[in-house]
Amino acid sequence: MKILKKTHSTFYALGLLAGIVFSLSISGCGKKDKGTADLKKGLHVVDGKYLADDCGNKVLLRGINMGNIYAARFGQNELEEIAQTGANSVRLVLTREYQDWSNGGAMTALSGSALEGMISSCISKGMIPILELHDFTGTGNVLTDLPKAVAWWTKPEISTLLFRYQKSIILNIANEPDNGTAHASSYKTANVIAVKGLRDAGYTCPIMVDAPDWGKNHVFFLENGNSMMDADPLRNLIFSVHAYWPVNGAFGNYPDSWLNTTMNNLANSGLPIVIGELARADIQNNIAYQINYSLLMSRCQTQGIGYLVWWWGFYENPGANNQLSMTNDGLFSGLHGAGKAMAVTDANSIQKTAVKACRL
């Protein structure tokens, strides 16, 4: 979601890309600890088409985005509440550093132990942890910033931990790493290189790639998804589209006819597509432009496409809540309006359609 956009210093793209690829190739970072070579064990993409679990069952992601990095105790209380929806997955919002209010607000590196706490909590509740790095949201240069994301995922403290959970996790390289300025060829190149870097480092788990243009450009996957899948030596990718498509928006209108056509095209692509962010509205210039989320949920259900609602809400950090928070107190009992509909009451809500994965 673009409301958490951050800015970052810029480096020369080719130099960084070369450096990442070279350093990975000579270091073999974590290869000795990487997960099983049998990709049919644990979560895996079948024939480049759909996500399956350890028992070979198709998994339709039905989950919620949670801003763990902004929550007290990294969202442990909120994860307990999310589990009451019956969600089978949680997309965990992470940053390389966070403001540690227990230490006067000092910027502090996210540790492997903190990350493990979030992962183990999700798994214990039957929810697939989808780990996403939020630092490069809305970047103007995907070629320089995705290598930084790869560098963080392949840090020994992080990679050694995640290799132990490869059967149970999905790794989302970076959240919305394009502000709409990237050329399709550059965006594809940056992601193909990033996937290669992660594979060379030892990651065998499914890797999730966000669409360009703040995650909204679904056409990119229709045109490039198959070749990107072929470029992954494990053919183990998931393609995430963020459905900020308001009925009447300040920057575009998306009527029901357009939504129906788009969902048909995504389903007919044969690719493992997920609506990685599904919200009740798109916030443009601080105005909420409504999205027909109920129609999107219905089409996801009938066409076998996963969805993850943006986003839960905060219990001990209520100041982090905003217009799209499903609950303003971080509690299941605090679900309201569209948030309650998406989680519980809609005919195609999480609670009514989620099926847990086998043996996380």
Tab-separated table of C-alpha atoms in Angstrom:
chain	number	residue	atom	x	y	z
A	1	MET	CA	0.000	0.000	0.000
A	2	LYS	CA	1.492	3.351	-1.024
A	3	ILE	CA	0.455	5.301	2.089
A	4	LEU	CA	3.572	3.965	3.832
A	5	LYS	CA	5.932	5.102	1.090
A	6	LYS	CA	9.494	5.854	2.109
A	7	THR	CA	12.327	7.545	0.291
A	8	HIS	CA	15.804	6.106	-0.101
A	9	SER	CA	19.144	7.210	-1.462
A	10	THR	CA	19.923	6.202	-5.045
A	11	PHE	CA	22.923	4.259	-6.351
A	12	TYR	CA	24.060	3.321	-9.826
A	13	ALA	CA	21.852	0.446	-10.989
A	14	LEU	CA	24.252	-1.633	-13.002
A	15	GLY	CA	26.937	-1.504	-10.365
A	16	LEU	CA	24.590	-2.677	-7.636
A	17	LEU	CA	23.116	-5.436	-9.759
A	18	ALA	CA	26.523	-6.731	-10.675
A	19	GLY	CA	27.649	-6.521	-7.069
A	20	ILE	CA	24.704	-8.490	-5.760
A	21	VAL	CA	24.998	-11.231	-8.349
A	22	PHE	CA	28.783	-11.470	-7.881
A	23	SER	CA	28.641	-11.531	-4.087
A	24	LEU	CA	25.975	-14.231	-4.094
A	25	SER	CA	27.896	-16.343	-6.548
A	26	ILE	CA	31.099	-16.314	-4.526
A	27	SER	CA	29.568	-16.539	-1.061
A	28	GLY	CA	27.083	-19.386	-1.504
A	29	CYS	CA	25.260	-17.682	1.361
A	30	GLY	CA	23.462	-20.299	3.412
A	31	LYS	CA	23.436	-22.984	0.711
A	32	LYS	CA	24.432	-25.702	3.093
A	33	ASP	CA	21.314	-24.956	5.174
A	34	LYS	CA	18.805	-24.549	2.392
A	35	GLY	CA	15.493	-26.396	2.388
A	36	THR	CA	14.779	-29.756	0.878
A	37	ALA	CA	15.380	-30.170	-2.835
A	38	ASP	CA	12.042	-31.964	-3.142
A	39	LEU	CA	9.798	-29.077	-4.150
A	40	LYS	CA	6.685	-31.182	-3.672
A	41	LYS	CA	7.280	-31.034	0.066
A	42	GLY	CA	5.685	-28.069	1.767
A	43	LEU	CA	4.195	-25.121	-0.097
A	44	HIS	CA	4.983	-25.192	-3.811
A	45	VAL	CA	3.678	-23.984	-7.162
A	46	VAL	CA	2.429	-26.818	-9.383
A	47	ASP	CA	3.315	-26.634	-13.104
A	48	GLY	CA	3.666	-22.863	-12.889
A	49	LYS	CA	-0.112	-22.614	-12.356
A	50	TYR	CA	-1.227	-22.736	-8.727
A	51	LEU	CA	-0.040	-22.914	-5.146
A	52	ALA	CA	-0.291	-26.306	-3.431
A	53	ASP	CA	0.379	-27.506	0.097
A	54	ASP	CA	2.360	-30.429	1.488
A	55	CYS	CA	-0.483	-32.831	0.652
A	56	GLY	CA	-0.736	-31.629	-2.948
A	57	ASN	CA	-3.987	-29.743	-2.371
A	58	LYS	CA	-4.537	-26.445	-4.180
A	59	VAL	CA	-4.274	-23.549	-1.721
A	60	LEU	CA	-6.457	-20.476	-2.203
A	61	LEU	CA	-4.934	-17.749	-0.061
A	62	ARG	CA	-7.609	-16.193	2.122
A	63	GLY	CA	-5.870	-13.853	4.470
A	64	ILE	CA	-5.036	-10.431	5.802
A	65	ASN	CA	-2.180	-7.948	5.644
A	66	MET	CA	-0.793	-7.025	9.061
A	67	GLY	CA	1.629	-4.182	9.817
A	68	ASN	CA	3.702	-6.207	12.265
A	69	ILE	CA	6.683	-3.891	12.077
A	70	TYR	CA	4.561	-1.010	13.402
A	71	ALA	CA	2.855	-2.999	16.176
A	72	ALA	CA	3.868	-3.529	19.779
A	73	ARG	CA	5.678	-6.859	20.225
A	74	PHE	CA	5.635	-7.210	16.432
A	75	GLY	CA	1.908	-7.853	16.309
A	76	GLN	CA	1.711	-10.989	18.439
A	77	ASN	CA	-1.585	-9.834	19.985
A	78	GLU	CA	-3.005	-8.909	16.584
A	79	LEU	CA	-2.073	-12.286	15.099
A	80	GLU	CA	-4.109	-13.959	17.858
A	81	GLU	CA	-7.090	-11.838	16.824
A	82	ILE	CA	-6.609	-12.398	13.090
A	83	ALA	CA	-6.690	-16.143	13.676
A	84	GLN	CA	-10.308	-15.805	14.808
A	85	THR	CA	-11.295	-14.923	11.236
A	86	GLY	CA	-10.194	-18.377	10.093
A	87	ALA	CA	-7.586	-16.840	7.781
A	88	ASN	CA	-5.186	-19.340	6.227
A	89	SER	CA	-2.485	-16.727	5.578
A	90	VAL	CA	-1.081	-13.423	6.841
A	91	ARG	CA	1.080	-11.054	4.837
A	92	LEU	CA	3.565	-9.691	7.377
A	93	VAL	CA	4.679	-6.107	6.718
A	94	LEU	CA	8.405	-5.839	7.510
A	95	THR	CA	11.127	-3.212	7.260
A	96	ARG	CA	14.859	-3.627	7.684
A	97	GLU	CA	14.758	-1.234	10.632
A	98	TYR	CA	11.971	-0.168	12.957
A	99	GLN	CA	11.398	2.494	15.592
A	100	ASP	CA	11.934	0.788	18.935
A	101	TRP	CA	9.762	2.743	21.393
A	102	SER	CA	10.992	0.573	24.250
A	103	ASN	CA	14.357	2.216	23.578
A	104	GLY	CA	13.280	5.814	23.160
A	105	GLY	CA	12.256	5.401	19.542
A	106	ALA	CA	15.727	4.495	18.316
A	107	MET	CA	15.932	3.012	14.825
A	108	THR	CA	16.804	-0.642	15.334
A	109	ALA	CA	17.602	-3.458	12.911
A	110	LEU	CA	14.930	-6.130	12.646
A	111	SER	CA	16.397	-9.247	14.215
A	112	GLY	CA	16.062	-12.842	13.208
A	113	SER	CA	14.567	-13.695	16.599
A	114	ALA	CA	11.811	-11.086	16.164
A	115	LEU	CA	11.088	-12.442	12.697
A	116	GLU	CA	10.973	-16.009	13.998
A	117	GLY	CA	8.418	-15.027	16.597
A	118	MET	CA	6.049	-13.757	13.908
A	119	ILE	CA	6.574	-16.825	11.711
A	120	SER	CA	6.123	-19.391	14.469
A	121	SER	CA	3.010	-17.602	15.725
A	122	CYS	CA	1.412	-17.768	12.282
A	123	ILE	CA	2.319	-21.415	11.751
A	124	SER	CA	0.975	-22.428	15.157
A	125	LYS	CA	-2.374	-20.945	14.124
A	126	GLY	CA	-2.444	-22.612	10.717
A	127	MET	CA	-1.742	-19.362	8.859
A	128	ILE	CA	0.839	-19.208	6.068
A	129	PRO	CA	3.382	-16.443	6.788
A	130	ILE	CA	3.896	-14.286	3.684
A	131	LEU	CA	6.952	-12.143	4.402
A	132	GLU	CA	7.138	-8.825	2.547
A	133	LEU	CA	9.772	-6.085	2.727
A	134	HIS	CA	8.138	-2.647	2.753
A	135	ASP	CA	11.215	-0.381	2.507
A	136	PHE	CA	11.053	0.128	-1.238
A	137	THR	CA	7.361	0.874	-1.654
A	138	GLY	CA	6.867	3.252	-4.570
A	139	THR	CA	10.527	3.450	-5.513
A	140	GLY	CA	11.426	5.367	-8.650
A	141	ASN	CA	14.229	2.979	-9.541
A	142	VAL	CA	13.512	-0.710	-9.172
A	143	LEU	CA	16.893	-1.573	-10.677
A	144	THR	CA	18.731	-0.031	-7.720
A	145	ASP	CA	16.396	-0.998	-4.923
A	146	LEU	CA	15.543	-4.667	-5.535
A	147	PRO	CA	19.227	-5.598	-5.096
A	148	LYS	CA	19.040	-3.943	-1.667
A	149	ALA	CA	16.045	-6.100	-0.847
A	150	VAL	CA	17.924	-9.219	-1.964
A	151	ALA	CA	20.902	-8.168	0.140
A	152	TRP	CA	18.671	-8.052	3.228
A	153	TRP	CA	16.927	-11.373	2.561
A	154	THR	CA	20.334	-13.020	2.105
A	155	LYS	CA	21.940	-11.625	5.269
A	156	PRO	CA	23.102	-14.670	7.251
A	157	GLU	CA	20.979	-13.769	10.282
A	158	ILE	CA	17.841	-13.605	8.139
A	159	SER	CA	18.498	-16.328	5.577
A	160	THR	CA	19.712	-18.947	8.049
A	161	LEU	CA	16.497	-18.492	9.985
A	162	LEU	CA	14.190	-18.541	6.968
A	163	PHE	CA	15.812	-21.649	5.472
A	164	ARG	CA	14.465	-23.555	8.484
A	165	TYR	CA	10.916	-22.561	7.539
A	166	GLN	CA	11.041	-22.919	3.765
A	167	LYS	CA	8.272	-25.532	3.676
A	168	SER	CA	5.878	-23.129	5.356
A	169	ILE	CA	6.577	-19.598	4.092
A	170	ILE	CA	6.139	-17.432	1.023
A	171	LEU	CA	8.755	-14.735	0.416
A	172	ASN	CA	7.448	-11.488	-1.131
A	173	ILE	CA	10.618	-9.802	-2.427
A	174	ALA	CA	9.425	-6.214	-1.987
A	175	ASN	CA	6.128	-4.398	-1.646
A	176	GLU	CA	5.089	-2.346	-4.705
A	177	PRO	CA	8.646	-1.520	-5.815
A	178	ASP	CA	7.590	0.887	-8.595
A	179	ASN	CA	5.797	4.222	-8.630
A	180	GLY	CA	4.560	3.809	-12.192
A	181	THR	CA	7.695	5.074	-13.912
A	182	ALA	CA	9.486	1.769	-14.565
A	183	HIS	CA	9.537	0.421	-18.106
A	184	ALA	CA	8.142	-3.109	-18.292
A	185	SER	CA	11.460	-4.500	-19.500
A	186	SER	CA	13.362	-2.908	-16.598
A	187	TYR	CA	10.829	-4.139	-14.085
A	188	LYS	CA	10.995	-7.646	-15.460
A	189	THR	CA	14.807	-7.640	-15.535
A	190	ALA	CA	15.062	-6.391	-11.946
A	191	ASN	CA	12.706	-9.088	-10.657
A	192	VAL	CA	14.277	-11.910	-12.665
A	193	ILE	CA	17.692	-10.953	-11.279
A	194	ALA	CA	16.278	-10.710	-7.760
A	195	VAL	CA	14.714	-14.173	-8.007
A	196	LYS	CA	18.004	-15.588	-9.294
A	197	GLY	CA	19.848	-13.996	-6.390
A	198	LEU	CA	17.477	-15.535	-3.885
A	199	ARG	CA	17.644	-18.960	-5.543
A	200	ASP	CA	21.446	-18.828	-5.706
A	201	ALA	CA	21.481	-18.016	-2.001
A	202	GLY	CA	19.448	-21.132	-1.225
A	203	TYR	CA	15.799	-20.071	-1.137
A	204	THR	CA	13.538	-22.782	-2.530
A	205	CYS	CA	10.225	-21.514	-1.136
A	206	PRO	CA	7.574	-19.859	-3.322
A	207	ILE	CA	8.599	-16.298	-4.162
A	208	MET	CA	5.916	-13.637	-4.585
A	209	VAL	CA	6.425	-10.804	-7.077
A	210	ASP	CA	4.313	-7.629	-6.920
A	211	ALA	CA	3.014	-6.003	-10.101
A	212	PRO	CA	4.446	-2.617	-11.156
A	213	ASP	CA	2.714	0.771	-10.744
A	214	TRP	CA	2.049	0.481	-7.004
A	215	GLY	CA	1.121	-3.181	-7.564
A	216	LYS	CA	-1.880	-2.297	-9.766
A	217	ASN	CA	-0.659	-3.139	-13.282
A	218	HIS	CA	-2.093	-6.618	-13.781
A	219	VAL	CA	-1.403	-6.496	-17.542
A	220	PHE	CA	2.310	-6.784	-16.794
A	221	PHE	CA	1.809	-10.356	-15.609
A	222	LEU	CA	-0.441	-11.250	-18.525
A	223	GLU	CA	2.364	-10.197	-20.862
A	224	ASN	CA	5.409	-11.295	-18.841
A	225	GLY	CA	4.286	-13.876	-16.283
A	226	ASN	CA	5.062	-16.986	-18.307
A	227	SER	CA	8.557	-15.859	-19.259
A	228	MET	CA	9.291	-14.825	-15.675
A	229	MET	CA	8.147	-18.235	-14.467
A	230	ASP	CA	10.415	-19.895	-17.018
A	231	ALA	CA	13.324	-17.743	-15.828
A	232	ASP	CA	12.983	-19.103	-12.291
A	233	PRO	CA	14.992	-22.358	-12.185
A	234	LEU	CA	12.421	-23.781	-9.744
A	235	ARG	CA	9.311	-22.381	-11.498
A	236	ASN	CA	8.046	-21.515	-8.038
A	237	LEU	CA	6.677	-17.966	-8.339
A	238	ILE	CA	3.413	-16.310	-7.297
A	239	PHE	CA	2.259	-13.085	-8.976
A	240	SER	CA	0.566	-10.497	-6.763
A	241	VAL	CA	-1.774	-7.769	-8.016
A	242	HIS	CA	-2.959	-4.983	-5.698
A	243	ALA	CA	-6.548	-4.194	-6.627
A	244	TYR	CA	-6.737	-0.450	-5.994
A	245	TRP	CA	-9.362	-0.060	-8.686
A	246	PRO	CA	-12.041	2.370	-7.444
A	247	VAL	CA	-15.418	2.709	-9.112
A	248	ASN	CA	-14.936	6.481	-9.516
A	249	GLY	CA	-11.430	7.563	-8.587
A	250	ALA	CA	-9.425	10.731	-8.944
A	251	PHE	CA	-6.986	8.937	-11.248
A	252	GLY	CA	-9.223	6.463	-13.032
A	253	ASN	CA	-12.580	4.720	-13.001
A	254	TYR	CA	-13.017	0.957	-12.786
A	255	PRO	CA	-16.658	-0.064	-13.284
A	256	ASP	CA	-17.986	-3.561	-12.657
A	257	SER	CA	-17.657	-4.462	-16.336
A	258	TRP	CA	-13.930	-3.660	-16.200
A	259	LEU	CA	-13.483	-5.668	-12.982
A	260	ASN	CA	-15.240	-8.676	-14.503
A	261	THR	CA	-13.119	-8.566	-17.650
A	262	THR	CA	-9.929	-8.147	-15.634
A	263	MET	CA	-10.699	-11.063	-13.330
A	264	ASN	CA	-11.534	-13.221	-16.345
A	265	ASN	CA	-8.201	-12.335	-17.936
A	266	LEU	CA	-6.292	-13.122	-14.749
A	267	ALA	CA	-8.061	-16.457	-14.342
A	268	ASN	CA	-7.576	-17.389	-17.981
A	269	SER	CA	-3.847	-16.618	-17.811
A	270	GLY	CA	-3.260	-19.977	-16.102
A	271	LEU	CA	-0.757	-18.249	-13.809
A	272	PRO	CA	-0.630	-18.395	-9.995
A	273	ILE	CA	-2.208	-14.975	-9.468
A	274	VAL	CA	-3.248	-13.583	-6.079
A	275	ILE	CA	-4.917	-10.287	-5.175
A	276	GLY	CA	-2.208	-9.406	-2.696
A	277	GLU	CA	-3.991	-6.304	-1.423
A	278	LEU	CA	-7.782	-6.082	-1.486
A	279	ALA	CA	-9.258	-3.002	0.191
A	280	ARG	CA	-12.620	-1.312	0.498
A	281	ALA	CA	-11.213	1.883	-1.031
A	282	ASP	CA	-8.218	3.537	-2.644
A	283	ILE	CA	-6.997	6.511	-0.621
A	284	GLN	CA	-6.178	9.311	-3.067
A	285	ASN	CA	-5.338	12.790	-1.723
A	286	ASN	CA	-6.713	11.631	1.652
A	287	ILE	CA	-10.097	10.828	0.086
A	288	ALA	CA	-11.451	7.279	0.122
A	289	TYR	CA	-12.645	6.260	-3.350
A	290	GLN	CA	-14.759	3.143	-2.990
A	291	ILE	CA	-13.819	-0.200	-4.558
A	292	ASN	CA	-16.384	-2.909	-5.304
A	293	TYR	CA	-14.542	-5.314	-3.043
A	294	SER	CA	-17.542	-7.644	-2.753
A	295	LEU	CA	-17.540	-8.252	-6.505
A	296	LEU	CA	-13.794	-8.891	-6.460
A	297	MET	CA	-14.174	-11.386	-3.613
A	298	SER	CA	-16.955	-13.151	-5.484
A	299	ARG	CA	-14.866	-13.430	-8.622
A	300	CYS	CA	-11.869	-14.650	-6.623
A	301	GLN	CA	-14.010	-17.421	-5.177
A	302	THR	CA	-15.622	-18.534	-8.438
A	303	GLN	CA	-12.354	-18.351	-10.392
A	304	GLY	CA	-9.983	-19.829	-7.833
A	305	ILE	CA	-7.885	-16.744	-7.106
A	306	GLY	CA	-6.476	-15.904	-3.685
A	307	TYR	CA	-6.943	-12.605	-1.885
A	308	LEU	CA	-5.376	-10.829	1.095
A	309	VAL	CA	-7.280	-7.932	2.692
A	310	TRP	CA	-5.490	-4.643	3.423
A	311	TRP	CA	-5.126	-4.289	6.445
A	312	TRP	CA	-5.985	-5.402	9.985
A	313	GLY	CA	-5.489	-2.770	12.683
A	314	PHE	CA	-3.491	-2.093	15.841
A	315	TYR	CA	-4.117	-2.916	19.483
A	316	GLU	CA	-1.377	-1.156	21.433
A	317	ASN	CA	-0.422	1.300	18.705
A	318	PRO	CA	-3.796	2.748	17.683
A	319	GLY	CA	-2.078	5.764	16.153
A	320	ALA	CA	-1.036	3.533	13.256
A	321	ASN	CA	-4.662	2.916	12.271
A	322	ASN	CA	-6.061	4.659	9.211
A	323	GLN	CA	-9.091	4.724	6.940
A	324	LEU	CA	-8.445	1.194	5.702
A	325	SER	CA	-7.996	-0.484	9.086
A	326	MET	CA	-10.466	-3.353	9.389
A	327	THR	CA	-10.520	-2.913	13.162
A	328	ASN	CA	-9.425	0.253	14.996
A	329	ASP	CA	-8.504	-1.549	18.213
A	330	GLY	CA	-6.747	-4.573	16.723
A	331	LEU	CA	-9.416	-6.893	18.112
A	332	PHE	CA	-11.663	-9.340	16.288
A	333	SER	CA	-14.593	-7.878	18.217
A	334	GLY	CA	-13.699	-4.468	16.801
A	335	LEU	CA	-14.260	-5.449	13.174
A	336	HIS	CA	-16.595	-2.975	11.528
A	337	GLY	CA	-18.105	-1.999	8.193
A	338	ALA	CA	-16.328	-3.353	5.155
A	339	GLY	CA	-13.626	-4.878	7.348
A	340	LYS	CA	-16.195	-7.038	9.094
A	341	ALA	CA	-17.812	-7.931	5.768
A	342	MET	CA	-14.507	-9.016	4.215
A	343	ALA	CA	-13.494	-11.002	7.294
A	344	VAL	CA	-16.792	-12.550	8.370
A	345	THR	CA	-20.173	-11.611	6.927
A	346	ASP	CA	-19.823	-11.391	3.135
A	347	ALA	CA	-20.818	-14.577	1.306
A	348	ASN	CA	-17.221	-14.849	0.078
A	349	SER	CA	-15.536	-13.612	3.244
A	350	ILE	CA	-12.403	-15.104	4.722
A	351	GLN	CA	-14.328	-16.949	7.419
A	352	LYS	CA	-16.742	-18.467	4.913
A	353	THR	CA	-14.195	-19.550	2.274
A	354	ALA	CA	-10.760	-20.092	3.865
A	355	VAL	CA	-9.337	-23.625	3.922
A	356	LYS	CA	-6.180	-24.266	5.930
A	357	ALA	CA	-3.095	-25.652	4.241
A	358	CYS	CA	-2.029	-29.197	5.068
A	359	ARG	CA	0.960	-29.593	7.405
A	360	LEU	CA	2.476	-26.141	7.566
